[in-house]
Amino acid sequence: MPVISVDWWKGNDRAQRQELVEELTACVSRIAGCPEEAVTVIVRDVATDHWGKGGVLADALLAGAVSRPGPQDTGGQQP
């Protein structure tokens, strides 16, 4: 009984969620060799101000308010 969990940014509509669930279900069912009825898909809509990437909240990145910070460790290489 495969369970797929998807976290994505809030703002996708019901039709997009339905398409995502259909496509993931079909793919996992085919690969796992199980009936589609055995596949569970959980979709979580996450607000962009609750999602961080590269040390910056996604709402700030989307607004272009800040640039992503550079790497903290250059591995001994000169920047």
mmCIF file of N, CA, C and O in Angstrom:
data_model
loop_
_atom_site.group_PDB
_atom_site.id
_atom_site.type_symbol
_atom_site.label_atom_id
_atom_site.label_comp_id
_atom_site.label_asym_id
_atom_site.label_seq_id
_atom_site.Cartn_x
_atom_site.Cartn_y
_atom_site.Cartn_z
ATOM 1 N N MET A 1 0.837 -1.183 0.000
ATOM 2 C CA MET A 1 0.000 0.000 0.000
ATOM 3 C C MET A 1 0.881 1.246 0.000
ATOM 4 O O MET A 1 1.235 1.758 1.046
ATOM 5 N N PRO A 2 1.293 1.743 -1.169
ATOM 6 C CA PRO A 2 2.132 2.938 -1.235
ATOM 7 C C PRO A 2 1.391 4.187 -0.756
ATOM 8 O O PRO A 2 0.212 4.383 -1.056
ATOM 9 N N VAL A 3 2.107 5.014 -0.006
ATOM 10 C CA VAL A 3 1.587 6.309 0.430
ATOM 11 C C VAL A 3 2.559 7.369 -0.060
ATOM 12 O O VAL A 3 3.750 7.313 0.228
ATOM 13 N N ILE A 4 2.042 8.322 -0.811
ATOM 14 C CA ILE A 4 2.849 9.407 -1.369
ATOM 15 C C ILE A 4 2.429 10.692 -0.684
ATOM 16 O O ILE A 4 1.243 11.000 -0.605
ATOM 17 N N SER A 5 3.406 11.444 -0.222
ATOM 18 C CA SER A 5 3.135 12.720 0.424
ATOM 19 C C SER A 5 3.777 13.825 -0.398
ATOM 20 O O SER A 5 4.967 13.762 -0.714
ATOM 21 N N VAL A 6 2.976 14.825 -0.752
ATOM 22 C CA VAL A 6 3.459 15.942 -1.563
ATOM 23 C C VAL A 6 3.211 17.236 -0.799
ATOM 24 O O VAL A 6 2.084 17.524 -0.400
ATOM 25 N N ASP A 7 4.278 17.996 -0.592
ATOM 26 C CA ASP A 7 4.163 19.347 -0.035
ATOM 27 C C ASP A 7 4.473 20.308 -1.171
ATOM 28 O O ASP A 7 5.530 20.204 -1.803
ATOM 29 N N TRP A 8 3.546 21.227 -1.420
ATOM 30 C CA TRP A 8 3.802 22.231 -2.444
ATOM 31 C C TRP A 8 3.205 23.543 -2.019
ATOM 32 O O TRP A 8 2.456 23.627 -1.048
ATOM 33 N N TRP A 9 3.607 24.610 -2.738
ATOM 34 C CA TRP A 9 3.154 25.935 -2.347
ATOM 35 C C TRP A 9 1.663 26.080 -2.515
ATOM 36 O O TRP A 9 1.073 25.626 -3.498
ATOM 37 N N LYS A 10 1.089 26.735 -1.541
ATOM 38 C CA LYS A 10 -0.340 27.031 -1.573
ATOM 39 C C LYS A 10 -0.641 27.895 -2.797
ATOM 40 O O LYS A 10 0.161 28.716 -3.196
ATOM 41 N N GLY A 11 -1.800 27.649 -3.395
ATOM 42 C CA GLY A 11 -2.193 28.454 -4.547
ATOM 43 C C GLY A 11 -2.612 27.616 -5.738
ATOM 44 O O GLY A 11 -3.185 28.133 -6.692
ATOM 45 N N ASN A 12 -2.315 26.319 -5.694
ATOM 46 C CA ASN A 12 -2.781 25.451 -6.775
ATOM 47 C C ASN A 12 -4.260 25.151 -6.558
ATOM 48 O O ASN A 12 -4.705 24.955 -5.429
ATOM 49 N N ASP A 13 -5.008 25.102 -7.624
ATOM 50 C CA ASP A 13 -6.446 24.896 -7.478
ATOM 51 C C ASP A 13 -6.801 23.402 -7.432
ATOM 52 O O ASP A 13 -5.950 22.534 -7.577
ATOM 53 N N ARG A 14 -8.063 23.133 -7.231
ATOM 54 C CA ARG A 14 -8.543 21.752 -7.090
ATOM 55 C C ARG A 14 -8.241 20.917 -8.331
ATOM 56 O O ARG A 14 -7.861 19.754 -8.245
ATOM 57 N N ALA A 15 -8.387 21.516 -9.502
ATOM 58 C CA ALA A 15 -8.116 20.781 -10.740
ATOM 59 C C ALA A 15 -6.650 20.354 -10.813
ATOM 60 O O ALA A 15 -6.348 19.241 -11.245
ATOM 61 N N GLN A 16 -5.745 21.208 -10.383
ATOM 62 C CA GLN A 16 -4.321 20.856 -10.380
ATOM 63 C C GLN A 16 -4.042 19.744 -9.370
ATOM 64 O O GLN A 16 -3.269 18.833 -9.654
ATOM 65 N N ARG A 17 -4.665 19.823 -8.194
ATOM 66 C CA ARG A 17 -4.494 18.750 -7.200
ATOM 67 C C ARG A 17 -5.039 17.433 -7.745
ATOM 68 O O ARG A 17 -4.417 16.383 -7.581
ATOM 69 N N GLN A 18 -6.181 17.479 -8.403
ATOM 70 C CA GLN A 18 -6.780 16.268 -8.969
ATOM 71 C C GLN A 18 -5.862 15.644 -10.018
ATOM 72 O O GLN A 18 -5.639 14.439 -10.030
ATOM 73 N N GLU A 19 -5.306 16.480 -10.895
ATOM 74 C CA GLU A 19 -4.398 15.968 -11.918
ATOM 75 C C GLU A 19 -3.150 15.359 -11.278
ATOM 76 O O GLU A 19 -2.681 14.294 -11.688
ATOM 77 N N LEU A 20 -2.611 16.009 -10.262
ATOM 78 C CA LEU A 20 -1.443 15.492 -9.567
ATOM 79 C C LEU A 20 -1.732 14.133 -8.942
ATOM 80 O O LEU A 20 -0.962 13.184 -9.103
ATOM 81 N N VAL A 21 -2.859 14.013 -8.263
ATOM 82 C CA VAL A 21 -3.239 12.751 -7.621
ATOM 83 C C VAL A 21 -3.425 11.658 -8.672
ATOM 84 O O VAL A 21 -2.946 10.531 -8.500
ATOM 85 N N GLU A 22 -4.085 11.963 -9.770
ATOM 86 C CA GLU A 22 -4.297 10.979 -10.837
ATOM 87 C C GLU A 22 -2.976 10.493 -11.416
ATOM 88 O O GLU A 22 -2.760 9.288 -11.571
ATOM 89 N N GLU A 23 -2.095 11.431 -11.755
ATOM 90 C CA GLU A 23 -0.831 11.075 -12.398
ATOM 91 C C GLU A 23 0.078 10.296 -11.454
ATOM 92 O O GLU A 23 0.684 9.295 -11.863
ATOM 93 N N LEU A 24 0.202 10.729 -10.216
ATOM 94 C CA LEU A 24 1.037 10.013 -9.257
ATOM 95 C C LEU A 24 0.491 8.615 -8.992
ATOM 96 O O LEU A 24 1.250 7.648 -8.921
ATOM 97 N N THR A 25 -0.822 8.514 -8.863
ATOM 98 C CA THR A 25 -1.449 7.219 -8.613
ATOM 99 C C THR A 25 -1.170 6.254 -9.759
ATOM 100 O O THR A 25 -0.772 5.110 -9.541
ATOM 101 N N ALA A 26 -1.363 6.704 -10.983
ATOM 102 C CA ALA A 26 -1.137 5.852 -12.144
ATOM 103 C C ALA A 26 0.324 5.405 -12.227
ATOM 104 O O ALA A 26 0.608 4.226 -12.470
ATOM 105 N N CYS A 27 1.241 6.318 -12.006
ATOM 106 C CA CYS A 27 2.664 6.011 -12.097
ATOM 107 C C CYS A 27 3.088 5.009 -11.020
ATOM 108 O O CYS A 27 3.745 4.008 -11.316
ATOM 109 N N VAL A 28 2.709 5.265 -9.787
ATOM 110 C CA VAL A 28 3.098 4.369 -8.691
ATOM 111 C C VAL A 28 2.433 3.007 -8.846
ATOM 112 O O VAL A 28 3.055 1.970 -8.614
ATOM 113 N N SER A 29 1.200 2.992 -9.261
ATOM 114 C CA SER A 29 0.504 1.732 -9.474
ATOM 115 C C SER A 29 1.226 0.889 -10.518
ATOM 116 O O SER A 29 1.448 -0.311 -10.335
ATOM 117 N N ARG A 30 1.639 1.530 -11.614
ATOM 118 C CA ARG A 30 2.352 0.826 -12.684
ATOM 119 C C ARG A 30 3.691 0.290 -12.197
ATOM 120 O O ARG A 30 4.026 -0.882 -12.386
ATOM 121 N N ILE A 31 4.457 1.131 -11.540
ATOM 122 C CA ILE A 31 5.793 0.739 -11.105
ATOM 123 C C ILE A 31 5.749 -0.282 -9.970
ATOM 124 O O ILE A 31 6.505 -1.252 -9.960
ATOM 125 N N ALA A 32 4.843 -0.084 -9.009
ATOM 126 C CA ALA A 32 4.760 -0.975 -7.847
ATOM 127 C C ALA A 32 3.989 -2.253 -8.157
ATOM 128 O O ALA A 32 4.025 -3.203 -7.379
ATOM 129 N N GLY A 33 3.261 -2.248 -9.273
ATOM 130 C CA GLY A 33 2.476 -3.425 -9.631
ATOM 131 C C GLY A 33 1.313 -3.657 -8.693
ATOM 132 O O GLY A 33 0.968 -4.796 -8.392
ATOM 133 N N CYS A 34 0.709 -2.579 -8.239
ATOM 134 C CA CYS A 34 -0.438 -2.704 -7.336
ATOM 135 C C CYS A 34 -1.635 -1.990 -7.957
ATOM 136 O O CYS A 34 -1.481 -1.160 -8.851
ATOM 137 N N PRO A 35 -2.826 -2.313 -7.484
ATOM 138 C CA PRO A 35 -4.002 -1.617 -8.022
ATOM 139 C C PRO A 35 -3.996 -0.148 -7.603
ATOM 140 O O PRO A 35 -3.459 0.208 -6.549
ATOM 141 N N GLU A 36 -4.571 0.691 -8.435
ATOM 142 C CA GLU A 36 -4.650 2.119 -8.116
ATOM 143 C C GLU A 36 -5.352 2.364 -6.786
ATOM 144 O O GLU A 36 -5.021 3.305 -6.075
ATOM 145 N N GLU A 37 -6.300 1.509 -6.445
ATOM 146 C CA GLU A 37 -7.036 1.671 -5.193
ATOM 147 C C GLU A 37 -6.134 1.510 -3.971
ATOM 148 O O GLU A 37 -6.485 1.935 -2.871
ATOM 149 N N ALA A 38 -4.966 0.910 -4.145
ATOM 150 C CA ALA A 38 -4.039 0.705 -3.032
ATOM 151 C C ALA A 38 -3.125 1.912 -2.808
ATOM 152 O O ALA A 38 -2.421 1.972 -1.807
ATOM 153 N N VAL A 39 -3.138 2.867 -3.732
ATOM 154 C CA VAL A 39 -2.240 4.020 -3.652
ATOM 155 C C VAL A 39 -2.948 5.177 -2.951
ATOM 156 O O VAL A 39 -4.060 5.555 -3.317
ATOM 157 N N THR A 40 -2.278 5.740 -1.942
ATOM 158 C CA THR A 40 -2.796 6.911 -1.236
ATOM 159 C C THR A 40 -1.881 8.089 -1.533
ATOM 160 O O THR A 40 -0.655 7.964 -1.469
ATOM 161 N N VAL A 41 -2.468 9.228 -1.864
ATOM 162 C CA VAL A 41 -1.702 10.447 -2.109
ATOM 163 C C VAL A 41 -2.203 11.516 -1.142
ATOM 164 O O VAL A 41 -3.406 11.782 -1.067
ATOM 165 N N ILE A 42 -1.272 12.097 -0.400
ATOM 166 C CA ILE A 42 -1.594 13.185 0.531
ATOM 167 C C ILE A 42 -0.960 14.452 -0.020
ATOM 168 O O ILE A 42 0.248 14.496 -0.262
ATOM 169 N N VAL A 43 -1.771 15.488 -0.233
ATOM 170 C CA VAL A 43 -1.279 16.751 -0.771
ATOM 171 C C VAL A 43 -1.434 17.820 0.306
ATOM 172 O O VAL A 43 -2.534 18.030 0.824
ATOM 173 N N ARG A 44 -0.327 18.469 0.628
ATOM 174 C CA ARG A 44 -0.355 19.546 1.621
ATOM 175 C C ARG A 44 -0.004 20.860 0.940
ATOM 176 O O ARG A 44 1.045 20.978 0.306
ATOM 177 N N ASP A 45 -0.881 21.837 1.088
ATOM 178 C CA ASP A 45 -0.614 23.179 0.583
ATOM 179 C C ASP A 45 0.085 23.958 1.692
ATOM 180 O O ASP A 45 -0.445 24.095 2.790
ATOM 181 N N VAL A 46 1.276 24.442 1.395
ATOM 182 C CA VAL A 46 2.067 25.162 2.385
ATOM 183 C C VAL A 46 2.193 26.622 1.948
ATOM 184 O O VAL A 46 2.575 26.908 0.808
ATOM 185 N N ALA A 47 1.862 27.521 2.859
ATOM 186 C CA ALA A 47 1.999 28.945 2.566
ATOM 187 C C ALA A 47 3.473 29.275 2.320
ATOM 188 O O ALA A 47 4.355 28.715 2.969
ATOM 189 N N THR A 48 3.735 30.165 1.383
ATOM 190 C CA THR A 48 5.121 30.474 1.035
ATOM 191 C C THR A 48 5.888 31.118 2.186
ATOM 192 O O THR A 48 7.112 31.048 2.228
ATOM 193 N N ASP A 49 5.171 31.714 3.150
ATOM 194 C CA ASP A 49 5.880 32.272 4.303
ATOM 195 C C ASP A 49 6.151 31.211 5.370
ATOM 196 O O ASP A 49 6.676 31.514 6.443
ATOM 197 N N HIS A 50 5.799 29.959 5.059
ATOM 198 C CA HIS A 50 6.127 28.818 5.923
ATOM 199 C C HIS A 50 7.065 27.856 5.202
ATOM 200 O O HIS A 50 7.186 26.693 5.559
ATOM 201 N N TRP A 51 7.714 28.322 4.145
ATOM 202 C CA TRP A 51 8.568 27.483 3.310
ATOM 203 C C TRP A 51 9.871 28.248 3.081
ATOM 204 O O TRP A 51 9.858 29.368 2.596
ATOM 205 N N GLY A 52 10.969 27.638 3.438
ATOM 206 C CA GLY A 52 12.249 28.298 3.259
ATOM 207 C C GLY A 52 13.120 27.549 2.274
ATOM 208 O O GLY A 52 13.080 26.329 2.185
ATOM 209 N N LYS A 53 13.909 28.285 1.536
ATOM 210 C CA LYS A 53 14.856 27.682 0.602
ATOM 211 C C LYS A 53 16.123 28.529 0.610
ATOM 212 O O LYS A 53 16.056 29.743 0.433
ATOM 213 N N GLY A 54 17.228 27.874 0.828
ATOM 214 C CA GLY A 54 18.491 28.593 0.834
ATOM 215 C C GLY A 54 18.599 29.633 1.929
ATOM 216 O O GLY A 54 19.287 30.635 1.771
ATOM 217 N N GLY A 55 17.895 29.412 3.031
ATOM 218 C CA GLY A 55 17.961 30.341 4.154
ATOM 219 C C GLY A 55 17.025 31.523 4.053
ATOM 220 O O GLY A 55 17.078 32.434 4.886
ATOM 221 N N VAL A 56 16.163 31.520 3.042
ATOM 222 C CA VAL A 56 15.248 32.643 2.819
ATOM 223 C C VAL A 56 13.836 32.105 2.677
ATOM 224 O O VAL A 56 13.618 31.067 2.060
ATOM 225 N N LEU A 57 12.866 32.814 3.262
ATOM 226 C CA LEU A 57 11.474 32.396 3.095
ATOM 227 C C LEU A 57 11.041 32.604 1.638
ATOM 228 O O LEU A 57 11.418 33.586 0.988
ATOM 229 N N ALA A 58 10.260 31.667 1.145
ATOM 230 C CA ALA A 58 9.871 31.667 -0.264
ATOM 231 C C ALA A 58 9.055 32.894 -0.649
ATOM 232 O O ALA A 58 9.157 33.357 -1.786
ATOM 233 N N ASP A 59 8.253 33.438 0.272
ATOM 234 C CA ASP A 59 7.481 34.626 -0.099
ATOM 235 C C ASP A 59 8.402 35.796 -0.420
ATOM 236 O O ASP A 59 8.133 36.567 -1.331
ATOM 237 N N ALA A 60 9.531 35.896 0.273
ATOM 238 C CA ALA A 60 10.494 36.953 -0.022
ATOM 239 C C ALA A 60 11.181 36.686 -1.356
ATOM 240 O O ALA A 60 11.418 37.607 -2.141
ATOM 241 N N LEU A 61 11.507 35.425 -1.616
ATOM 242 C CA LEU A 61 12.128 35.088 -2.901
ATOM 243 C C LEU A 61 11.196 35.401 -4.059
ATOM 244 O O LEU A 61 11.616 35.956 -5.076
ATOM 245 N N LEU A 62 9.924 35.031 -3.901
ATOM 246 C CA LEU A 62 8.955 35.275 -4.974
ATOM 247 C C LEU A 62 8.734 36.758 -5.213
ATOM 248 O O LEU A 62 8.514 37.182 -6.344
ATOM 249 N N ALA A 63 8.797 37.546 -4.144
ATOM 250 C CA ALA A 63 8.601 38.986 -4.270
ATOM 251 C C ALA A 63 9.849 39.682 -4.805
ATOM 252 O O ALA A 63 9.800 40.858 -5.155
ATOM 253 N N GLY A 64 10.957 38.939 -4.866
ATOM 254 C CA GLY A 64 12.200 39.541 -5.327
ATOM 255 C C GLY A 64 12.796 40.488 -4.306
ATOM 256 O O GLY A 64 13.653 41.302 -4.624
ATOM 257 N N ALA A 65 12.323 40.376 -3.048
ATOM 258 C CA ALA A 65 12.752 41.292 -2.009
ATOM 259 C C ALA A 65 14.194 41.061 -1.575
ATOM 260 O O ALA A 65 14.862 41.979 -1.138
ATOM 261 N N VAL A 66 14.648 39.819 -1.676
ATOM 262 C CA VAL A 66 16.004 39.502 -1.252
ATOM 263 C C VAL A 66 16.621 38.546 -2.246
ATOM 264 O O VAL A 66 15.926 37.835 -2.955
ATOM 265 N N SER A 67 17.911 38.528 -2.286
ATOM 266 C CA SER A 67 18.585 37.521 -3.091
ATOM 267 C C SER A 67 18.989 36.385 -2.187
ATOM 268 O O SER A 67 19.111 36.551 -0.978
ATOM 269 N N ARG A 68 19.192 35.250 -2.771
ATOM 270 C CA ARG A 68 19.602 34.087 -1.994
ATOM 271 C C ARG A 68 21.007 34.314 -1.468
ATOM 272 O O ARG A 68 21.873 34.794 -2.194
ATOM 273 N N PRO A 69 21.234 33.925 -0.214
ATOM 274 C CA PRO A 69 22.593 34.057 0.309
ATOM 275 C C PRO A 69 23.535 33.106 -0.419
ATOM 276 O O PRO A 69 23.127 32.059 -0.892
ATOM 277 N N GLY A 70 24.772 33.503 -0.517
ATOM 278 C CA GLY A 70 25.781 32.668 -1.140
ATOM 279 C C GLY A 70 26.174 31.534 -0.225
ATOM 280 O O GLY A 70 25.804 31.501 0.946
ATOM 281 N N PRO A 71 26.954 30.590 -0.748
ATOM 282 C CA PRO A 71 27.369 29.459 0.072
ATOM 283 C C PRO A 71 28.240 29.924 1.221
ATOM 284 O O PRO A 71 29.062 30.824 1.073
ATOM 285 N N GLN A 72 28.039 29.331 2.384
ATOM 286 C CA GLN A 72 28.805 29.688 3.567
ATOM 287 C C GLN A 72 30.176 29.039 3.548
ATOM 288 O O GLN A 72 31.134 29.574 4.056
ATOM 289 N N ASP A 73 30.300 27.876 2.982
ATOM 290 C CA ASP A 73 31.542 27.120 2.957
ATOM 291 C C ASP A 73 31.999 27.018 1.500
ATOM 292 O O ASP A 73 31.337 26.397 0.687
ATOM 293 N N THR A 74 33.122 27.620 1.196
ATOM 294 C CA THR A 74 33.614 27.570 -0.179
ATOM 295 C C THR A 74 34.523 26.385 -0.408
ATOM 296 O O THR A 74 35.107 26.255 -1.480
ATOM 297 N N GLY A 75 34.687 25.534 0.620
ATOM 298 C CA GLY A 75 35.510 24.354 0.464
ATOM 299 C C GLY A 75 36.970 24.675 0.231
ATOM 300 O O GLY A 75 37.692 23.948 -0.419
ATOM 301 N N GLY A 76 37.419 25.813 0.783
ATOM 302 C CA GLY A 76 38.807 26.205 0.635
ATOM 303 C C GLY A 76 39.080 26.975 -0.652
ATOM 304 O O GLY A 76 40.181 27.440 -0.880
ATOM 305 N N GLN A 77 38.081 27.101 -1.498
ATOM 306 C CA GLN A 77 38.251 27.813 -2.767
ATOM 307 C C GLN A 77 38.032 29.310 -2.535
ATOM 308 O O GLN A 77 37.233 29.722 -1.722
ATOM 309 N N GLN A 78 38.754 30.097 -3.306
ATOM 310 C CA GLN A 78 38.556 31.546 -3.246
ATOM 311 C C GLN A 78 37.276 31.909 -3.963
ATOM 312 O O GLN A 78 36.996 31.364 -5.030
ATOM 313 N N PRO A 79 36.468 32.808 -3.402
ATOM 314 C CA PRO A 79 35.229 33.220 -4.080
ATOM 315 C C PRO A 79 35.487 33.949 -5.377
ATOM 316 O O PRO A 79 36.498 34.473 -5.639
#
